PDB file of C-alpha atoms in Angstrom:
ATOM      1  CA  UNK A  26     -80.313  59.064  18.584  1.00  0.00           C
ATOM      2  CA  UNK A  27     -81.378  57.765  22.072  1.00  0.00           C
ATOM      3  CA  UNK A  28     -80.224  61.176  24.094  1.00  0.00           C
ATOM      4  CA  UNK A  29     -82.092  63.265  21.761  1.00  0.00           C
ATOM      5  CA  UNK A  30     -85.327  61.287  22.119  1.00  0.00           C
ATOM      6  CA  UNK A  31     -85.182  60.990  26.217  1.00  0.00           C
ATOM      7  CA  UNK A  32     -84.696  64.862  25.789  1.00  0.00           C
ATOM      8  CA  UNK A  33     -87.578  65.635  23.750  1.00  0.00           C
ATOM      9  CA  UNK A  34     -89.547  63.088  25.836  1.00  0.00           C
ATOM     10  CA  UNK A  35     -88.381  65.131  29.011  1.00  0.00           C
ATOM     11  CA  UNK A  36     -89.339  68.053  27.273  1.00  0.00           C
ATOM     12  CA  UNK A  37     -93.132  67.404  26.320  1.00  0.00           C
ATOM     13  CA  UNK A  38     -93.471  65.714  30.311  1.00  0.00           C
ATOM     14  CA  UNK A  39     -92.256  68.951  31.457  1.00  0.00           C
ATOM     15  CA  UNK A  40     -94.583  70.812  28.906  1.00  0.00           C
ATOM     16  CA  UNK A  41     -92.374  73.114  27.584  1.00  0.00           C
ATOM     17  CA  UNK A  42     -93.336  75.275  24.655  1.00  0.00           C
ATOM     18  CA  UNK A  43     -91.414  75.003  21.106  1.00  0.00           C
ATOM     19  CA  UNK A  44     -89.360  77.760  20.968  1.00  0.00           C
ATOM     20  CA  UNK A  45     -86.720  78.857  18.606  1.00  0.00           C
ATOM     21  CA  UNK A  46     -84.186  77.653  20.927  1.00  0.00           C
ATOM     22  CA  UNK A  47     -85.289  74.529  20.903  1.00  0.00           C
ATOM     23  CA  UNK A  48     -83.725  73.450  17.649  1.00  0.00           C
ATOM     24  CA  UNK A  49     -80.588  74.389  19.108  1.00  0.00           C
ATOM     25  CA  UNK A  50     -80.914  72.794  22.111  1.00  0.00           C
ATOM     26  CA  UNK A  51     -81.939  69.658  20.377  1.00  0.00           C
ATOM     27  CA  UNK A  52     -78.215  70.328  18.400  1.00  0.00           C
ATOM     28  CA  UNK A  53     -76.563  70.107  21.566  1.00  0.00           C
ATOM     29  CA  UNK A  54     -78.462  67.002  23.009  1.00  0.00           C
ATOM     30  CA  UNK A  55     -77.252  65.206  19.594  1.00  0.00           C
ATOM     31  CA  UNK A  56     -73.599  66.775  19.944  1.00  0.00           C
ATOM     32  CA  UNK A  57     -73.663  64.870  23.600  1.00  0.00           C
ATOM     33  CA  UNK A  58     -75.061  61.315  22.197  1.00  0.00           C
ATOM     34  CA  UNK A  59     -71.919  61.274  19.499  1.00  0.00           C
ATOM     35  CA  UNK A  60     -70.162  62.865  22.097  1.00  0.00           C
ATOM     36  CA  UNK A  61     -70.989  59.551  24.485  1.00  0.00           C
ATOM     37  CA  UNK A  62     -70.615  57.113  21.375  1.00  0.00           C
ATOM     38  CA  UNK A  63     -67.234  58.103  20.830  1.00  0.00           C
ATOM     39  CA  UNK A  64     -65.907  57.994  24.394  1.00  0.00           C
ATOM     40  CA  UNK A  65     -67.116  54.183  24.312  1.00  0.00           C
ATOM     41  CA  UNK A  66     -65.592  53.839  21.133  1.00  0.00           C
ATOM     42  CA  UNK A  67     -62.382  54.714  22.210  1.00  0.00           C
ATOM     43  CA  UNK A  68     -62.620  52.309  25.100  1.00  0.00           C
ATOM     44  CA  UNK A  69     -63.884  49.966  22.893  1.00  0.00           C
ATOM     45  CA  UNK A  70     -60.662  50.294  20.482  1.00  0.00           C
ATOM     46  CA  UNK A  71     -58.181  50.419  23.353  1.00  0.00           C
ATOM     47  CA  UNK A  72     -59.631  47.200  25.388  1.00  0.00           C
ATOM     48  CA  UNK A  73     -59.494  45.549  21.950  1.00  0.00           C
ATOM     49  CA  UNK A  74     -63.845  44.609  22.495  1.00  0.00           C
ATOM     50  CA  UNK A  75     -65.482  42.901  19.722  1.00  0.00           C
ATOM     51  CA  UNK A  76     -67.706  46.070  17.986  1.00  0.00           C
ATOM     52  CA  UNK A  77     -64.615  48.423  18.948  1.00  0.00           C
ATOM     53  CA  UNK A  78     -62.316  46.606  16.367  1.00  0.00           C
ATOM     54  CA  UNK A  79     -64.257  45.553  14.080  1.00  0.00           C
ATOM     55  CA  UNK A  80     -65.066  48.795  12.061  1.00  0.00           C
ATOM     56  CA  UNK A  81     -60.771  49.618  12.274  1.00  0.00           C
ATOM     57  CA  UNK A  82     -58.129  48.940   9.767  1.00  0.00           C
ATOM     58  CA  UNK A  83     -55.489  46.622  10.091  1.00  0.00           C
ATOM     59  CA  UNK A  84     -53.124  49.212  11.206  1.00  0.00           C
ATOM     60  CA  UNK A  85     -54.925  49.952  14.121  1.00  0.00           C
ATOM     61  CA  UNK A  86     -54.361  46.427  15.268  1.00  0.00           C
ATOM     62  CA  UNK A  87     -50.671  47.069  17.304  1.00  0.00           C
ATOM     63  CA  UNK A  88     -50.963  47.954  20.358  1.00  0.00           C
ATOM     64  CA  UNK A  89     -49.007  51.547  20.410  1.00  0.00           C
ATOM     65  CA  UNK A  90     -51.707  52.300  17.325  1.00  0.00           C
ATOM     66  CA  UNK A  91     -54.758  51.479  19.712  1.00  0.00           C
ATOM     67  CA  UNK A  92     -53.265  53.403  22.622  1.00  0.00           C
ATOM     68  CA  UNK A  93     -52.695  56.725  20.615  1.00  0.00           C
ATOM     69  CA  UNK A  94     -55.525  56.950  18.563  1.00  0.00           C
ATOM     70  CA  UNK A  95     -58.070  55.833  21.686  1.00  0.00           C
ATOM     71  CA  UNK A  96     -56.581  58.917  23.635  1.00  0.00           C
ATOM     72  CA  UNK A  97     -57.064  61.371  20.465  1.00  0.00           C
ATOM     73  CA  UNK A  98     -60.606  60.051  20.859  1.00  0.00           C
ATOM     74  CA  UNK A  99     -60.997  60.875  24.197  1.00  0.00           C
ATOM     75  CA  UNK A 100     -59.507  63.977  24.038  1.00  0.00           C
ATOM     76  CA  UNK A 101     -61.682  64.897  21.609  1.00  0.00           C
ATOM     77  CA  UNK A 102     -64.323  63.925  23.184  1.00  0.00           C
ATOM     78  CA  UNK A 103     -63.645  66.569  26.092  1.00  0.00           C
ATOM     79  CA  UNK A 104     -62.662  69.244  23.502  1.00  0.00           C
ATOM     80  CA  UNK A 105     -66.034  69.041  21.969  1.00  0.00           C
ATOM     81  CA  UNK A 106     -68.184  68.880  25.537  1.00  0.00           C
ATOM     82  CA  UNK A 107     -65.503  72.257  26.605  1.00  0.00           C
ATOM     83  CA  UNK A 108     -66.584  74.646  22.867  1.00  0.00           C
ATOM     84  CA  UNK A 109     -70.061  73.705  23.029  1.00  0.00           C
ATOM     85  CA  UNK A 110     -71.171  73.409  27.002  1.00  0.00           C
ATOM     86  CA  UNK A 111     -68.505  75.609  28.581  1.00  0.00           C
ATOM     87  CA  UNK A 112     -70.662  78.738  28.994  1.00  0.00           C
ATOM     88  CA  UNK A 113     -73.749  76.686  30.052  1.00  0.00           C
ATOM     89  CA  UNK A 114     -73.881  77.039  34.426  1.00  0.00           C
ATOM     90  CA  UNK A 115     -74.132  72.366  34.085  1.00  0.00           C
ATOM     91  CA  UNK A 116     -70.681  72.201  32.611  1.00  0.00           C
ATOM     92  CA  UNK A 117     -69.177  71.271  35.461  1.00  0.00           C
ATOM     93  CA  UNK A 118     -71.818  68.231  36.108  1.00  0.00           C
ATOM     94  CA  UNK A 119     -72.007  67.240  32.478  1.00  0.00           C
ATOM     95  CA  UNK A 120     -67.875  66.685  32.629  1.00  0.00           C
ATOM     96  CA  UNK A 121     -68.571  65.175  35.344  1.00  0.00           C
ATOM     97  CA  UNK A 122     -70.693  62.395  34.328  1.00  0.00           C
ATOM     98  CA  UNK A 123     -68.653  61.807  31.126  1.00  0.00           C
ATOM     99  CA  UNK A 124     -65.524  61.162  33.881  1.00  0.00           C
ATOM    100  CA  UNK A 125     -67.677  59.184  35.297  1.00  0.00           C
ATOM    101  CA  UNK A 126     -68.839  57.063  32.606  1.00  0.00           C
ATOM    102  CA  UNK A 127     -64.690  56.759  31.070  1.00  0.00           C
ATOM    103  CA  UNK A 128     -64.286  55.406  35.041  1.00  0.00           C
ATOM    104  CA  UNK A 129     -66.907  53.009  34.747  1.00  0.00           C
ATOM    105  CA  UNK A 130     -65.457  51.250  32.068  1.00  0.00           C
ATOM    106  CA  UNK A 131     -61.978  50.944  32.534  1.00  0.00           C
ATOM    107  CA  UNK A 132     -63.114  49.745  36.288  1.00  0.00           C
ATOM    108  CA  UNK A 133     -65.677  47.059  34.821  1.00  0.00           C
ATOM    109  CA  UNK A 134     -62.322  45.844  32.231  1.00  0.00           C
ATOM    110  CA  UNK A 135     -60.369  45.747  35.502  1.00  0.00           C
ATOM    111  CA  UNK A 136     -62.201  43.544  36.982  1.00  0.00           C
ATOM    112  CA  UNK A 137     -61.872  39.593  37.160  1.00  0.00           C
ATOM    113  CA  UNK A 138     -62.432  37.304  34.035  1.00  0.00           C
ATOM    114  CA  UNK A 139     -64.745  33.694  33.763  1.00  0.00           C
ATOM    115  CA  UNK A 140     -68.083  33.301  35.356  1.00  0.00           C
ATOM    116  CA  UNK A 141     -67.870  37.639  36.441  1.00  0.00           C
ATOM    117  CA  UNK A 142     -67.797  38.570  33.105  1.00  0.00           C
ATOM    118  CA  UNK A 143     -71.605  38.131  32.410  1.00  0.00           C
ATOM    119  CA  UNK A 144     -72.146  40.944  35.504  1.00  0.00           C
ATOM    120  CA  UNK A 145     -69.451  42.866  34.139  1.00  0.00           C
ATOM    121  CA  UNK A 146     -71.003  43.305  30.824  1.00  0.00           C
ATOM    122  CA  UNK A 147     -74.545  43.911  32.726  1.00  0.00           C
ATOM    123  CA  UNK A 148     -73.189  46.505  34.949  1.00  0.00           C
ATOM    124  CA  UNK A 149     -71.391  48.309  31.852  1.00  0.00           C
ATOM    125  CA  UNK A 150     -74.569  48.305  29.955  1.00  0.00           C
ATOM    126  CA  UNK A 151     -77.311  49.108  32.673  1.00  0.00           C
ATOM    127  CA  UNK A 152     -74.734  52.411  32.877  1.00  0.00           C
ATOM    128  CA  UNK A 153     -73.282  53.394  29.487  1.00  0.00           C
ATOM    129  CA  UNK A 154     -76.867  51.772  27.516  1.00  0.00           C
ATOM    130  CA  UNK A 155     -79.413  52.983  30.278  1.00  0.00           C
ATOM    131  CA  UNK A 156     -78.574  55.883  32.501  1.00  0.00           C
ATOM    132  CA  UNK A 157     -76.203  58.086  30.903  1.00  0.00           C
ATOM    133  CA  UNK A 158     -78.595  59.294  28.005  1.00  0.00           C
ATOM    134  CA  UNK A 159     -80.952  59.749  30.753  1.00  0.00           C
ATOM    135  CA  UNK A 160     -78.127  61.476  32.943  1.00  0.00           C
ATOM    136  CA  UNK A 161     -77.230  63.876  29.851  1.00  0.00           C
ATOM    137  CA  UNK A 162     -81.228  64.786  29.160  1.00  0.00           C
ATOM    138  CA  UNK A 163     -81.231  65.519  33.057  1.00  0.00           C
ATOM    139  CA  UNK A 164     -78.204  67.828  33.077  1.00  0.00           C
ATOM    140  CA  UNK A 165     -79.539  69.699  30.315  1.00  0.00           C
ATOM    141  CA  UNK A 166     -83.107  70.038  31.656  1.00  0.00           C
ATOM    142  CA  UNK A 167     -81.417  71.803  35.295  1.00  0.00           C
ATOM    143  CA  UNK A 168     -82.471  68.751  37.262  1.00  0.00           C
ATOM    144  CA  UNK A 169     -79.470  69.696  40.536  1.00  0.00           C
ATOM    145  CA  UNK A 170     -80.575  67.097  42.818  1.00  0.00           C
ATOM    146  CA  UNK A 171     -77.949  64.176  43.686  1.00  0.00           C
ATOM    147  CA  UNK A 172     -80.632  62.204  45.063  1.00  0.00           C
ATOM    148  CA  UNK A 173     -82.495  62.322  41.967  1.00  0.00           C
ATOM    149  CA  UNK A 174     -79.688  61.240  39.886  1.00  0.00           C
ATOM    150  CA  UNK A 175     -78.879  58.521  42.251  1.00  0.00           C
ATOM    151  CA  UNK A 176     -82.703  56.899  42.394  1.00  0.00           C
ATOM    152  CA  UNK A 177     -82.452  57.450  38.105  1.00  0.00           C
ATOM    153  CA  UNK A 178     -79.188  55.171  38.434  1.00  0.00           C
ATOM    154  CA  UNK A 179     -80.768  52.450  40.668  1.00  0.00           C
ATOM    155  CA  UNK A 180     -83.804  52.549  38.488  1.00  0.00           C
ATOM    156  CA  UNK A 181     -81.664  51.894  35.061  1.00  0.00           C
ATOM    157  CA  UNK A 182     -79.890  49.161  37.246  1.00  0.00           C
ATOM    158  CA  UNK A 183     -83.257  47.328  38.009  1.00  0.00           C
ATOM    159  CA  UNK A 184     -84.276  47.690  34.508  1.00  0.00           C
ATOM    160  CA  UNK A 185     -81.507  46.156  33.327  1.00  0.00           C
ATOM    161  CA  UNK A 186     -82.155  42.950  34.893  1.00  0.00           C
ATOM    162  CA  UNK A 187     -85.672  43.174  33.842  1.00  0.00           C
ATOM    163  CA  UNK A 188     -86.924  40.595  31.288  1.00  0.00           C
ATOM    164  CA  UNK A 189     -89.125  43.674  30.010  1.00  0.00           C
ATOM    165  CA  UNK A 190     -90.298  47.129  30.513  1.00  0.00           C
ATOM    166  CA  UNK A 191     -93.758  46.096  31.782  1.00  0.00           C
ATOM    167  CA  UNK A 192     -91.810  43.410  34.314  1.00  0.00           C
ATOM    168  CA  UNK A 193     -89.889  47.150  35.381  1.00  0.00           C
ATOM    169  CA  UNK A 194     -92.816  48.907  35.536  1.00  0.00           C
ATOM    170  CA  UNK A 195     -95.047  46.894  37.672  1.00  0.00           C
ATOM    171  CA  UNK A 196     -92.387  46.315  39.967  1.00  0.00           C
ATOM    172  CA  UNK A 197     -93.318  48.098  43.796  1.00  0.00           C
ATOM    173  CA  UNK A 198     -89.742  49.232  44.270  1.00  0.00           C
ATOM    174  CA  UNK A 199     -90.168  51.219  40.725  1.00  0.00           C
ATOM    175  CA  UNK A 200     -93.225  52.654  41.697  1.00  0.00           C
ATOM    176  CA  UNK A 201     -92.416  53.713  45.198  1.00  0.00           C
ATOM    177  CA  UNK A 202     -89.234  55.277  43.429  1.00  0.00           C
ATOM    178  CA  UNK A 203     -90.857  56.831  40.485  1.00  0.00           C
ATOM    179  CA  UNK A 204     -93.308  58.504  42.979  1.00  0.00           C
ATOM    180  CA  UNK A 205     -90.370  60.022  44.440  1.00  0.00           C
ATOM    181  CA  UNK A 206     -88.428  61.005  41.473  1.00  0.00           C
ATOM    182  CA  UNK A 207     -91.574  62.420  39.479  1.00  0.00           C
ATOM    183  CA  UNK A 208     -88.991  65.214  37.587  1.00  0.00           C
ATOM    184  CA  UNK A 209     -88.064  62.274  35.378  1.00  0.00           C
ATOM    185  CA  UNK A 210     -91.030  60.196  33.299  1.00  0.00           C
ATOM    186  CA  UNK A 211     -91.647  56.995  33.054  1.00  0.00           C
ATOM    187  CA  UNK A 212     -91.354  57.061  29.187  1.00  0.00           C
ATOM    188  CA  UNK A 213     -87.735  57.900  29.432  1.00  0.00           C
ATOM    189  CA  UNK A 214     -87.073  54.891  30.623  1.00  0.00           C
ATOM    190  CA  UNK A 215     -89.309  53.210  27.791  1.00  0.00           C
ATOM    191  CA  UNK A 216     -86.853  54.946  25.430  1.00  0.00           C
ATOM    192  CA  UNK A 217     -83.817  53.660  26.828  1.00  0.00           C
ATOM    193  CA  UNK A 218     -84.855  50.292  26.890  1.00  0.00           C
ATOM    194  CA  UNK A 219     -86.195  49.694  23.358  1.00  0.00           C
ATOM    195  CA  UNK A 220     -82.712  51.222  22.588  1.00  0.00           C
ATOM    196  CA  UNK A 221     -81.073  48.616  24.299  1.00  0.00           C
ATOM    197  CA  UNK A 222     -83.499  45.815  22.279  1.00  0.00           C
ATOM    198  CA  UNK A 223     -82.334  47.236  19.567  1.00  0.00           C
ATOM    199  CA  UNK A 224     -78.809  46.752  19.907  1.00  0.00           C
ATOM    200  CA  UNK A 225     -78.977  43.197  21.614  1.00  0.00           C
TER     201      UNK A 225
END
């Protein structure tokens, strides 16, 4: 699972010895990546998407069924993140980002049809693909600062419009920002990206 792999990978950059706590905190980082999968599956059932559908039964295929079973997702969704990260001091910023990430989506559906549809899909996956496993493995390594998060979203946003990793890499605005952002590897990134091969 991508989070759990741009965790460990921010783990060994950071050099932090195995512990016995580190199984468990490898637990959580996998209770956040299904945690992420289903919020975008519920989207994914409610907007009707091709990939949302096509794993439901045909009684899921009326409208009022969408609706109500795409909010018991959700909901569920925030029930989970509440038992498991509600005595952890990022709760609030890991909520947070998975409002963010619901908001992103129902925006980028909002918006107009045709010829902006192509950016519309970029957009959602340079976000839901690309930063927010990378967002999550920040939360839950204590990285506080906005400005780091913010130069981690631009970065995902370049590399999505990358024709590769190397093309990202080599790039002087990536390096300049990297240099600046040094709290989060390179090799995150890496992971991220051959997720996102893998799924086109």
């Amino acid at each position: 699972m991508t989070v759990v792999e741009v965790y460990r990978t921010m783990l060994k950059s950071r050099r932090r010895p195995k512990t016995d706590m580190h199984f468990l905190e490898e637990a959580r980082a996998t209770v956040l990546g299904w945690s992420m999968a289903f919020l975008y599956y519920s989207h994914d059932i409610l907007a009707a998407e091709e990939g949302g559908t096509s794993f439901l039964p045909v009684s899921f295929k009326k409208d009022t069924d969408r609706m109500r079973n795409a909010v018991l997702i959700e909901s569920f969704v925030f029930t989970t993140i509440h038992k498991h990260f509600h005595d952890e001091p990022y709760y609030d910023r890991l909520v947070e980002l998975f409002l963010e990430a619901k908001e992103t989506r129902s925006l980028y559906r909002l918006k107009g049809t045709g010829e902006a549809d192509s950016e519309v899909n970029r957009q959602k996956k340079h976000f839901c693909i690309l930063y927010m496993p990378i967002a999550i493995a920040m939360i839950m390594s204590n990285i506080k600062d906005d400005e780091t998060f913010a130069a981690a979203k631009q970065m995902c946003f370049v590399l999505g419009k990358a024709q590769s990793y190397a093309e990202w890499e080599a790039d002087p605005e990536v390096k300049e920002a990297m240099a600046n952002i040094n709290v989060v590897p390179s090799d995150v990134f890496k992971v991220v990206v051959d997720e996102r091969n893998d799924i086109n």
